[in-house]
Amino acid sequence: MSENQQSEATELPQNNLTSPPKNVFEKKAQWTFPGGIHPDDKKNISNQNAIQIMACPETLYIPITNYKGHPAVTDVKPGDLVKHGASLVTSIDTPSSRVCSPVDGLVVSIEKRNTLHPSQLPTPTIVLKTDESSSHFKKPSAEKNLSDLKNAEILEIIRQAGIAGLGGAAFPTHAKVDVATPIKMLIINGIECEPYISCDDRLMRERADEILVGIQIIERLVQPERIVFAIEDNKPEAVKNVEEAIIAAKIDTVKIAVVPTKYPSGGEKQLIQILTGQEVPAQTLPSKLGILMHNVGTCYALKRALLHGEPSISRVVTVTGEAVSHPGNYECLIGTPIDFILEQAGIDQNKLSQVIIGGPMMGIAIANLDVGIDNSVNCIIAATRSEIFHTDQHAPCIRCGQCADVCPASLLPQQLFWYANAKNLVKLDEYHLDDCIECGACAYVCPSQIPLVHYYRFGKSLKQQKNQEFEKSEHAKQRFEFRQERLEREKIERAQRHKKAAEERQKRATTNTGDDKKQAIMEALARVKAKQASSAPKDQKTE
Amino acid sequence: MKVLNVSSPHLNQARSLPMLMLWVVIAGVPGMLTMMYYFGWGVLINVIIACSFALLTEVAILKWRQKPIRRIITDNTALVTAFLYALCLPALLPWWATALGIIFAIAVVKQLYGGVGNNIFNPAMAGYVLLLVSFPVAMTTHWVLPTGLVESPPSFMAALSVIFTGAFPDGAKVNDLVNTLDAVTGATPLDSVKTALTQNFLIEEVMEAPVFGQHGGLGWEWINFTFFLGGLLMIFLKVCDWRIPLAMIIALFIVSSLFYTIDSQNYAHPMFNIVTGGTMLGAFFIATDPVTASTTPKGRWIYGAMIGILIYIIRTWSSYPDGVAFAVLLMNMTVPTLDHYTKPRTYGHTAQGA
């Protein structure tokens, strides 16, 4: 497709294909990012059939966390009956996030349960028993008209609906579309570069028109100069459907960019580099370049929320792997347990070796399957033994540098490995560990089969720990300094008081003349007399 | 369910380290066969001796260091070191010399630094240099005369006998210069050039000697060509880096062209340098040893180019005929510094590293 794209751009007169060239995003140069890999994409396991609706389980598990996995507060208590769409979890962190109830049901308990967080630490979780009589996937109500709403009202609806980025990071969307800086380019990310995953692909094939409505909502909010819809060239059907939807909706602001397949071109920084040739400066957000990126799934969720009043209570999940008999894409309610989903997709326990949440390159392997999905779960892989790579021990690094050749961030992975191993935080900084996006390309090509990303995460957590300790000690130091300052201040004040008092005494001693003395004696005598006079009646009373 | 992988990614499609090492040997086999055609069975016997002693030494040291022997020995790295080392040796070198060099290479240069991945110097070259400085005559002037100069190289039994007993089966001694030696061994072409130039011969006159072929040393042209093909195979399979050999060959060509242009009577033709001696073996098989080479892209260009330049300097002005081993070892020393100053610019950072 990339060749198509090029030929369309260069041979305009002869071109009478279905895609008119005005929908094609024209780059000034064939930019790409350095490195990258071409793993077998295995997408055809799951992308053959239309999105199906996953049944509603008896019980949903909804962890009480914010989008970063930090604890949040719950709006319900055990025994509460909740309605479809009611708020379950609210986080007041900046930006605030929210989880809405996917069903009518009963809060059975709030207990510590396993979550999908890689730490696998138990987290307070709402156990929600679903009401069987209610229908969980509501029929779309009539589309609302958005033209009467103010932007602030739209933002509030997005916040209320609990919409978060569905590309995987789950950043609250209302905060992302509420931009302060002018946006030059809005990028719609339909790349989906990880192997196995096809939920965005199916969404683009089946619901491109609705995605476009979502894009128009974002367009209205952020007023971008241009909009680019980026899709990898291994999804020709998705490209075709999006093109047709653009023509049908008569939208001329959205341009399609078909990007050559290479992992990890769907990474935010990498996609920006592919489309614009620019790099997001380290430690900053794309908005610094006037760029904003949203995932296609998020655009779809925005449309559902704003036009149908449907909060973010479900998402399309790719269920795949050779251990399931019905792989495909399923629209699942948030909180649906993984084991329930796998059961519905026809899991073969004998074949199953490992369940991976997310793609095989960046996903996490989980041990406990009785965990509810959250809105960042785009894929569940039920892998057989031969499907995934596994080794108990790795060979030493031979410094072959293949990792550096594939690193999309132009890091030196083998040096980072060395310094992470040595816990050398200074060197880890010098070699820009923070710029590692953990895409896993380095470990994928490593002949010594070193789990490099694991070492980087270790290095990052070491840094974090060190920073926390530093902050703590800084805090203690500050408190100590404050105390010292206070003591010093008090000492000085005391000394000044003493000095002042001494001066007063001295002054009095030197200025006291005979008249003053007489006067003082007279005053004293008068006081004594007065006292005797006032005490006399008292004495009588007591007698 | 047990979590198999503690961390992503859950895929790895690399050629494993043992396979990678095996490919180096496979890519070197055509070159070895060509050497056998010109120098006889001694080449293979050297390889076998070197490999045997390499494995024995490695096992002994691993046992001493209490390391998992089976897992480490099967990574094939000792095998590759021994193989490349043996290809640098004269075909009729006494067995104990071959053994000495490889034991030094594996025990001291590799294992004492911490084993594979931790050595600073290229073990094969360090072993070779030990022999070169200890037995310079045997290493430079006792090369078997290539096929074409002699009717055929020594037979298998003859080579075996010379290597292990120092004598031909019929009783003639190999280091008996007057008798049989002249018939079967001589100096390498590079050594011949060096010697002739010191005797004020001109390059044109030197090149007329029977030890030279069309461009370089007789036979050496083909040996270099086959190592070149093996090298291309390794680059195609991404077994070795492409920058180092390219930089090295280009640098060697440029430097030798420069001096040839200045004075073509006293400096050999650039092509002579490219196709004679250990140039191609060095460029593709020795200099690309990942452990001891620079790891940054820019660093590899510099590393390769400097080896090329040093080879020319050593060949032309030092008292040693070939300079690959010294050049590689000298550049090995510079690698930490080279890597430090050639860090690539990370995404989102300026060139200054901010």
mmCIF file of N, CA and C in Angstrom, chain A residues 269 273 279-282 352-356 360-363 365-367 369 387-390 393-400 402 405 409-412 414 418 430-432 435 440 443-447 449 453-454 457, chain B residues 1-18 20-21 71 75 77 116-118 238-239 241 243 289-297 300 335 339-340 342-349 353-354:
data_model
loop_
_atom_site.group_PDB
_atom_site.id
_atom_site.type_symbol
_atom_site.label_atom_id
_atom_site.label_comp_id
_atom_site.label_asym_id
_atom_site.label_seq_id
_atom_site.Cartn_x
_atom_site.Cartn_y
_atom_site.Cartn_z
ATOM 1 N N LYS A 269 6.000 8.303 19.705
ATOM 2 C CA LYS A 269 7.169 9.049 19.244
ATOM 3 C C LYS A 269 7.598 8.599 17.852
ATOM 4 N N GLN A 273 7.643 10.623 14.224
ATOM 5 C CA GLN A 273 8.848 10.712 13.394
ATOM 6 C C GLN A 273 8.569 10.265 11.960
ATOM 7 N N GLU A 279 11.259 14.884 16.002
ATOM 8 C CA GLU A 279 11.362 14.087 17.214
ATOM 9 C C GLU A 279 10.782 14.877 18.375
ATOM 10 N N VAL A 280 10.038 14.196 19.210
ATOM 11 C CA VAL A 280 9.516 14.852 20.406
ATOM 12 C C VAL A 280 10.695 15.060 21.352
ATOM 13 N N PRO A 281 10.991 16.306 21.737
ATOM 14 C CA PRO A 281 12.146 16.521 22.626
ATOM 15 C C PRO A 281 12.018 15.697 23.910
ATOM 16 N N ALA A 282 13.154 15.220 24.395
ATOM 17 C CA ALA A 282 13.154 14.357 25.574
ATOM 18 C C ALA A 282 12.440 15.032 26.738
ATOM 19 N N LEU A 352 -2.795 -24.794 26.711
ATOM 20 C CA LEU A 352 -2.423 -23.484 27.243
ATOM 21 C C LEU A 352 -1.132 -23.543 28.054
ATOM 22 N N SER A 353 -0.234 -22.629 27.710
ATOM 23 C CA SER A 353 1.026 -22.575 28.452
ATOM 24 C C SER A 353 1.181 -21.251 29.173
ATOM 25 N N GLN A 354 0.671 -20.185 28.554
ATOM 26 C CA GLN A 354 0.860 -18.868 29.151
ATOM 27 C C GLN A 354 -0.196 -17.903 28.633
ATOM 28 N N VAL A 355 -0.752 -17.103 29.524
ATOM 29 C CA VAL A 355 -1.687 -16.065 29.101
ATOM 30 C C VAL A 355 -0.964 -14.725 29.140
ATOM 31 N N ILE A 356 -1.051 -14.019 28.012
ATOM 32 C CA ILE A 356 -0.382 -12.724 27.930
ATOM 33 C C ILE A 356 -1.440 -11.646 27.708
ATOM 34 N N PRO A 360 2.532 -9.657 22.233
ATOM 35 C CA PRO A 360 3.680 -10.464 22.669
ATOM 36 C C PRO A 360 4.957 -9.655 22.864
ATOM 37 N N MET A 361 4.998 -8.437 22.316
ATOM 38 C CA MET A 361 6.218 -7.650 22.452
ATOM 39 C C MET A 361 6.247 -6.829 23.744
ATOM 40 N N MET A 362 5.088 -6.294 24.129
ATOM 41 C CA MET A 362 5.069 -5.423 25.309
ATOM 42 C C MET A 362 4.096 -5.876 26.384
ATOM 43 N N GLY A 363 3.345 -6.935 26.114
ATOM 44 C CA GLY A 363 2.335 -7.375 27.060
ATOM 45 C C GLY A 363 2.936 -8.006 28.296
ATOM 46 N N ALA A 365 2.803 -11.198 31.120
ATOM 47 C CA ALA A 365 2.337 -12.557 31.372
ATOM 48 C C ALA A 365 1.676 -12.560 32.749
ATOM 49 N N ILE A 366 0.497 -13.166 32.829
ATOM 50 C CA ILE A 366 -0.168 -13.178 34.133
ATOM 51 C C ILE A 366 -0.384 -14.608 34.603
ATOM 52 N N ALA A 367 -0.410 -14.763 35.912
ATOM 53 C CA ALA A 367 -0.574 -16.081 36.499
ATOM 54 C C ALA A 367 -2.022 -16.301 36.925
ATOM 55 N N LEU A 369 -5.980 -15.761 36.515
ATOM 56 C CA LEU A 369 -6.892 -15.417 35.425
ATOM 57 C C LEU A 369 -8.230 -14.892 35.912
ATOM 58 N N GLU A 387 4.484 -21.332 21.079
ATOM 59 C CA GLU A 387 4.172 -20.018 20.532
ATOM 60 C C GLU A 387 5.024 -18.903 21.129
ATOM 61 N N ILE A 388 5.381 -19.086 22.383
ATOM 62 C CA ILE A 388 6.149 -18.017 23.018
ATOM 63 C C ILE A 388 7.545 -18.486 23.336
ATOM 64 N N PHE A 389 8.397 -17.510 23.397
ATOM 65 C CA PHE A 389 9.790 -17.771 23.685
ATOM 66 C C PHE A 389 9.984 -17.852 25.195
ATOM 67 N N HIS A 390 10.769 -18.787 25.599
ATOM 68 C CA HIS A 390 11.038 -18.888 27.024
ATOM 69 C C HIS A 390 12.390 -19.538 27.254
ATOM 70 N N GLN A 393 17.716 -19.378 31.379
ATOM 71 C CA GLN A 393 18.996 -18.714 31.583
ATOM 72 C C GLN A 393 19.470 -18.146 30.256
ATOM 73 N N HIS A 394 20.204 -17.091 30.346
ATOM 74 C CA HIS A 394 20.690 -16.504 29.110
ATOM 75 C C HIS A 394 22.204 -16.544 29.057
ATOM 76 N N ALA A 395 22.718 -16.492 27.837
ATOM 77 C CA ALA A 395 24.161 -16.488 27.645
ATOM 78 C C ALA A 395 24.691 -15.084 27.936
ATOM 79 N N PRO A 396 26.008 -14.962 28.129
ATOM 80 C CA PRO A 396 26.538 -13.619 28.359
ATOM 81 C C PRO A 396 26.391 -12.739 27.116
ATOM 82 N N CYS A 397 26.372 -11.443 27.317
ATOM 83 C CA CYS A 397 26.312 -10.498 26.195
ATOM 84 C C CYS A 397 27.625 -10.576 25.436
ATOM 85 N N ILE A 398 27.544 -10.733 24.105
ATOM 86 C CA ILE A 398 28.778 -10.757 23.313
ATOM 87 C C ILE A 398 28.995 -9.432 22.598
ATOM 88 N N ARG A 399 28.229 -8.424 22.985
ATOM 89 C CA ARG A 399 28.385 -7.076 22.443
ATOM 90 C C ARG A 399 28.224 -7.013 20.928
ATOM 91 N N CYS A 400 27.386 -7.885 20.378
ATOM 92 C CA CYS A 400 27.254 -7.929 18.920
ATOM 93 C C CYS A 400 26.602 -6.662 18.391
ATOM 94 N N GLN A 402 23.467 -6.022 17.817
ATOM 95 C CA GLN A 402 22.235 -6.134 17.033
ATOM 96 C C GLN A 402 21.098 -5.385 17.716
ATOM 97 N N ASP A 405 21.211 -1.893 16.669
ATOM 98 C CA ASP A 405 20.750 -1.741 15.279
ATOM 99 C C ASP A 405 19.232 -1.649 15.188
ATOM 100 N N ALA A 409 14.924 4.115 19.423
ATOM 101 C CA ALA A 409 15.283 5.361 20.102
ATOM 102 C C ALA A 409 16.779 5.639 19.987
ATOM 103 N N SER A 410 17.494 4.837 19.184
ATOM 104 C CA SER A 410 18.952 4.982 19.017
ATOM 105 C C SER A 410 19.692 4.952 20.351
ATOM 106 N N LEU A 411 19.274 4.047 21.205
ATOM 107 C CA LEU A 411 20.005 3.846 22.455
ATOM 108 C C LEU A 411 21.079 2.786 22.225
ATOM 109 N N LEU A 412 21.904 2.556 23.236
ATOM 110 C CA LEU A 412 22.874 1.462 23.183
ATOM 111 C C LEU A 412 22.427 0.407 24.202
ATOM 112 N N GLN A 414 23.037 -2.664 24.871
ATOM 113 C CA GLN A 414 23.969 -3.535 25.599
ATOM 114 C C GLN A 414 24.704 -2.768 26.686
ATOM 115 N N TRP A 418 24.458 -3.502 30.743
ATOM 116 C CA TRP A 418 25.661 -3.590 31.568
ATOM 117 C C TRP A 418 25.530 -2.710 32.810
ATOM 118 N N GLU A 430 23.306 8.756 31.856
ATOM 119 C CA GLU A 430 24.142 9.220 30.762
ATOM 120 C C GLU A 430 23.772 8.522 29.452
ATOM 121 N N TYR A 431 23.352 7.263 29.553
ATOM 122 C CA TYR A 431 22.951 6.515 28.350
ATOM 123 C C TYR A 431 21.442 6.595 28.119
ATOM 124 N N HIS A 432 20.788 7.546 28.764
ATOM 125 C CA HIS A 432 19.384 7.879 28.506
ATOM 126 C C HIS A 432 18.422 6.721 28.699
ATOM 127 N N ASP A 435 14.709 7.263 28.056
ATOM 128 C CA ASP A 435 14.156 7.346 26.710
ATOM 129 C C ASP A 435 13.810 5.987 26.133
ATOM 130 N N GLY A 440 10.924 -3.717 23.279
ATOM 131 C CA GLY A 440 11.364 -5.104 23.279
ATOM 132 C C GLY A 440 12.069 -5.550 22.013
ATOM 133 N N ALA A 443 15.540 -7.160 22.831
ATOM 134 C CA ALA A 443 15.512 -8.525 23.371
ATOM 135 C C ALA A 443 15.088 -9.518 22.302
ATOM 136 N N TYR A 444 14.271 -9.035 21.352
ATOM 137 C CA TYR A 444 13.779 -9.904 20.287
ATOM 138 C C TYR A 444 14.927 -10.399 19.405
ATOM 139 N N VAL A 445 15.914 -9.546 19.173
ATOM 140 C CA VAL A 445 17.012 -9.935 18.282
ATOM 141 C C VAL A 445 18.247 -10.416 19.034
ATOM 142 N N CYS A 446 18.202 -10.453 20.355
ATOM 143 C CA CYS A 446 19.414 -10.765 21.121
ATOM 144 C C CYS A 446 19.807 -12.240 20.978
ATOM 145 N N PRO A 447 20.990 -12.546 20.395
ATOM 146 C CA PRO A 447 21.384 -13.945 20.244
ATOM 147 C C PRO A 447 21.693 -14.616 21.580
ATOM 148 N N GLN A 449 19.856 -14.095 24.074
ATOM 149 C CA GLN A 449 18.516 -14.233 24.649
ATOM 150 C C GLN A 449 18.418 -13.602 26.027
ATOM 151 N N VAL A 453 14.695 -5.946 28.380
ATOM 152 C CA VAL A 453 13.705 -4.985 28.879
ATOM 153 C C VAL A 453 13.537 -5.131 30.393
ATOM 154 N N HIS A 454 13.657 -6.377 30.837
ATOM 155 C CA HIS A 454 13.544 -6.623 32.272
ATOM 156 C C HIS A 454 14.625 -5.870 33.029
ATOM 157 N N ARG A 457 13.690 -2.200 33.122
ATOM 158 C CA ARG A 457 12.661 -1.897 34.123
ATOM 159 C C ARG A 457 13.274 -1.902 35.511
ATOM 160 N N MET B 1 -1.221 -21.101 37.162
ATOM 161 C CA MET B 1 -0.309 -21.113 36.020
ATOM 162 C C MET B 1 0.988 -20.403 36.375
ATOM 163 N N LYS B 2 2.068 -20.990 35.973
ATOM 164 C CA LYS B 2 3.364 -20.389 36.261
ATOM 165 C C LYS B 2 3.641 -19.321 35.202
ATOM 166 N N VAL B 3 4.175 -18.218 35.637
ATOM 167 C CA VAL B 3 4.568 -17.195 34.669
ATOM 168 C C VAL B 3 5.940 -17.568 34.127
ATOM 169 N N LEU B 4 5.986 -17.833 32.816
ATOM 170 C CA LEU B 4 7.240 -18.302 32.231
ATOM 171 C C LEU B 4 8.237 -17.164 32.070
ATOM 172 N N ASN B 5 7.735 -16.073 31.536
ATOM 173 C CA ASN B 5 8.626 -14.941 31.311
ATOM 174 C C ASN B 5 8.284 -13.848 32.302
ATOM 175 N N VAL B 6 9.272 -13.413 33.051
ATOM 176 C CA VAL B 6 8.997 -12.348 33.994
ATOM 177 C C VAL B 6 8.740 -11.038 33.279
ATOM 178 N N SER B 7 9.206 -10.945 32.060
ATOM 179 C CA SER B 7 9.141 -9.653 31.398
ATOM 180 C C SER B 7 8.943 -9.827 29.903
ATOM 181 N N SER B 8 8.295 -8.804 29.296
ATOM 182 C CA SER B 8 8.163 -8.803 27.851
ATOM 183 C C SER B 8 9.540 -8.521 27.245
ATOM 184 N N PRO B 9 9.808 -8.789 25.994
ATOM 185 C CA PRO B 9 8.900 -9.421 25.050
ATOM 186 C C PRO B 9 8.834 -10.939 25.229
ATOM 187 N N HIS B 10 7.777 -11.496 24.671
ATOM 188 C CA HIS B 10 7.582 -12.938 24.791
ATOM 189 C C HIS B 10 7.981 -13.652 23.510
ATOM 190 N N LEU B 11 8.676 -12.933 22.659
ATOM 191 C CA LEU B 11 9.155 -13.524 21.414
ATOM 192 C C LEU B 11 10.659 -13.275 21.302
ATOM 193 N N ASN B 12 11.349 -14.200 20.664
ATOM 194 C CA ASN B 12 12.754 -13.984 20.337
ATOM 195 C C ASN B 12 13.019 -14.748 19.060
ATOM 196 N N GLN B 13 13.445 -14.011 18.048
ATOM 197 C CA GLN B 13 13.670 -14.706 16.783
ATOM 198 C C GLN B 13 15.112 -14.641 16.354
ATOM 199 N N ALA B 14 15.977 -14.469 17.314
ATOM 200 C CA ALA B 14 17.383 -14.352 16.962
ATOM 201 C C ALA B 14 17.973 -15.728 16.706
ATOM 202 N N ARG B 15 19.028 -15.736 15.911
ATOM 203 C CA ARG B 15 19.846 -16.932 15.822
ATOM 204 C C ARG B 15 20.575 -16.994 17.153
ATOM 205 N N SER B 16 20.518 -18.122 17.809
ATOM 206 C CA SER B 16 21.122 -18.193 19.132
ATOM 207 C C SER B 16 22.640 -18.085 19.020
ATOM 208 N N LEU B 17 23.268 -17.794 20.125
ATOM 209 C CA LEU B 17 24.723 -17.626 20.146
ATOM 210 C C LEU B 17 25.473 -18.833 19.559
ATOM 211 N N PRO B 18 25.135 -20.079 19.955
ATOM 212 C CA PRO B 18 25.844 -21.219 19.358
ATOM 213 C C PRO B 18 25.678 -21.283 17.835
ATOM 214 N N LEU B 20 25.053 -18.744 15.851
ATOM 215 C CA LEU B 20 25.794 -17.612 15.298
ATOM 216 C C LEU B 20 27.261 -17.993 15.112
ATOM 217 N N MET B 21 27.816 -18.647 16.139
ATOM 218 C CA MET B 21 29.223 -19.039 16.108
ATOM 219 C C MET B 21 29.455 -20.112 15.047
ATOM 220 N N ARG B 71 26.870 -26.082 29.347
ATOM 221 C CA ARG B 71 26.165 -24.969 28.725
ATOM 222 C C ARG B 71 27.136 -23.992 28.062
ATOM 223 N N ASP B 75 28.454 -23.190 23.590
ATOM 224 C CA ASP B 75 28.165 -21.925 22.903
ATOM 225 C C ASP B 75 29.065 -21.729 21.680
ATOM 226 N N THR B 77 31.954 -20.685 21.180
ATOM 227 C CA THR B 77 32.849 -19.535 21.032
ATOM 228 C C THR B 77 34.322 -19.965 21.032
ATOM 229 N N VAL B 116 33.629 -15.576 27.876
ATOM 230 C CA VAL B 116 33.054 -14.958 26.679
ATOM 231 C C VAL B 116 32.299 -13.676 27.030
ATOM 232 N N GLY B 117 32.531 -12.673 26.241
ATOM 233 C CA GLY B 117 31.835 -11.407 26.441
ATOM 234 C C GLY B 117 32.598 -10.419 27.286
ATOM 235 N N ASN B 118 33.618 -10.891 28.002
ATOM 236 C CA ASN B 118 34.312 -10.002 28.929
ATOM 237 C C ASN B 118 35.750 -9.714 28.551
ATOM 238 N N LYS B 238 23.521 -11.515 8.599
ATOM 239 C CA LYS B 238 23.643 -10.656 9.777
ATOM 240 C C LYS B 238 24.375 -11.371 10.923
ATOM 241 N N VAL B 239 25.364 -12.183 10.554
ATOM 242 C CA VAL B 239 26.182 -12.835 11.573
ATOM 243 C C VAL B 239 27.249 -11.861 12.048
ATOM 244 N N ASP B 241 29.008 -7.687 11.626
ATOM 245 C CA ASP B 241 28.741 -6.304 11.264
ATOM 246 C C ASP B 241 29.321 -6.016 9.875
ATOM 247 N N ARG B 243 29.972 -2.717 8.806
ATOM 248 C CA ARG B 243 30.710 -1.452 8.769
ATOM 249 C C ARG B 243 32.211 -1.684 8.935
ATOM 250 N N ASP B 289 34.993 -9.564 15.384
ATOM 251 C CA ASP B 289 34.699 -10.239 16.657
ATOM 252 C C ASP B 289 33.935 -9.258 17.536
ATOM 253 N N PRO B 290 32.661 -9.559 17.815
ATOM 254 C CA PRO B 290 31.825 -8.546 18.482
ATOM 255 C C PRO B 290 32.319 -8.170 19.877
ATOM 256 N N VAL B 291 32.888 -9.156 20.579
ATOM 257 C CA VAL B 291 33.245 -8.897 21.974
ATOM 258 C C VAL B 291 34.299 -7.804 22.083
ATOM 259 N N THR B 292 35.280 -7.865 21.165
ATOM 260 C CA THR B 292 36.417 -6.962 21.323
ATOM 261 C C THR B 292 36.350 -5.754 20.399
ATOM 262 N N ALA B 293 35.301 -5.678 19.560
ATOM 263 C CA ALA B 293 35.200 -4.545 18.641
ATOM 264 C C ALA B 293 34.350 -3.444 19.253
ATOM 265 N N SER B 294 34.378 -2.297 18.633
ATOM 266 C CA SER B 294 33.528 -1.195 19.073
ATOM 267 C C SER B 294 32.067 -1.574 18.844
ATOM 268 N N THR B 295 31.175 -1.027 19.663
ATOM 269 C CA THR B 295 29.772 -1.421 19.536
ATOM 270 C C THR B 295 28.888 -0.330 18.944
ATOM 271 N N THR B 296 29.370 0.890 18.889
ATOM 272 C CA THR B 296 28.520 1.946 18.352
ATOM 273 C C THR B 296 28.703 2.016 16.837
ATOM 274 N N PRO B 297 27.671 2.449 16.102
ATOM 275 C CA PRO B 297 27.807 2.514 14.643
ATOM 276 C C PRO B 297 28.995 3.369 14.206
ATOM 277 N N ARG B 300 32.324 1.838 15.056
ATOM 278 C CA ARG B 300 32.734 0.731 14.187
ATOM 279 C C ARG B 300 33.394 1.222 12.910
ATOM 280 N N VAL B 335 38.912 0.502 22.277
ATOM 281 C CA VAL B 335 37.454 0.341 22.188
ATOM 282 C C VAL B 335 36.673 1.071 23.292
ATOM 283 N N ASP B 339 34.030 3.815 22.204
ATOM 284 C CA ASP B 339 32.597 3.679 22.497
ATOM 285 C C ASP B 339 32.091 4.878 23.282
ATOM 286 N N HIS B 340 32.939 5.361 24.179
ATOM 287 C CA HIS B 340 32.515 6.477 25.031
ATOM 288 C C HIS B 340 32.257 7.734 24.205
ATOM 289 N N THR B 342 31.572 7.943 20.939
ATOM 290 C CA THR B 342 30.796 7.815 19.696
ATOM 291 C C THR B 342 29.371 7.369 19.979
ATOM 292 N N LYS B 343 28.860 7.727 21.159
ATOM 293 C CA LYS B 343 27.485 7.359 21.470
ATOM 294 C C LYS B 343 26.541 7.958 20.439
ATOM 295 N N PRO B 344 25.597 7.175 19.922
ATOM 296 C CA PRO B 344 24.665 7.753 18.949
ATOM 297 C C PRO B 344 23.738 8.766 19.627
ATOM 298 N N ARG B 345 23.176 9.656 18.841
ATOM 299 C CA ARG B 345 22.244 10.640 19.389
ATOM 300 C C ARG B 345 20.902 9.959 19.645
ATOM 301 N N THR B 346 20.461 10.003 20.880
ATOM 302 C CA THR B 346 19.209 9.354 21.254
ATOM 303 C C THR B 346 18.028 10.183 20.763
ATOM 304 N N TYR B 347 16.941 9.496 20.477
ATOM 305 C CA TYR B 347 15.695 10.148 20.052
ATOM 306 C C TYR B 347 15.339 11.270 21.020
ATOM 307 N N GLY B 348 15.042 12.420 20.460
ATOM 308 C CA GLY B 348 14.575 13.529 21.281
ATOM 309 C C GLY B 348 15.677 14.300 21.983
ATOM 310 N N HIS B 349 16.940 13.911 21.760
ATOM 311 C CA HIS B 349 18.045 14.628 22.373
ATOM 312 C C HIS B 349 18.831 15.371 21.300
ATOM 313 N N GLY B 353 23.897 15.707 23.559
ATOM 314 C CA GLY B 353 23.490 14.748 24.576
ATOM 315 C C GLY B 353 22.585 15.357 25.629
ATOM 316 N N ALA B 354 22.160 16.578 25.409
ATOM 317 C CA ALA B 354 21.293 17.216 26.406
ATOM 318 C C ALA B 354 19.883 16.659 26.346
#
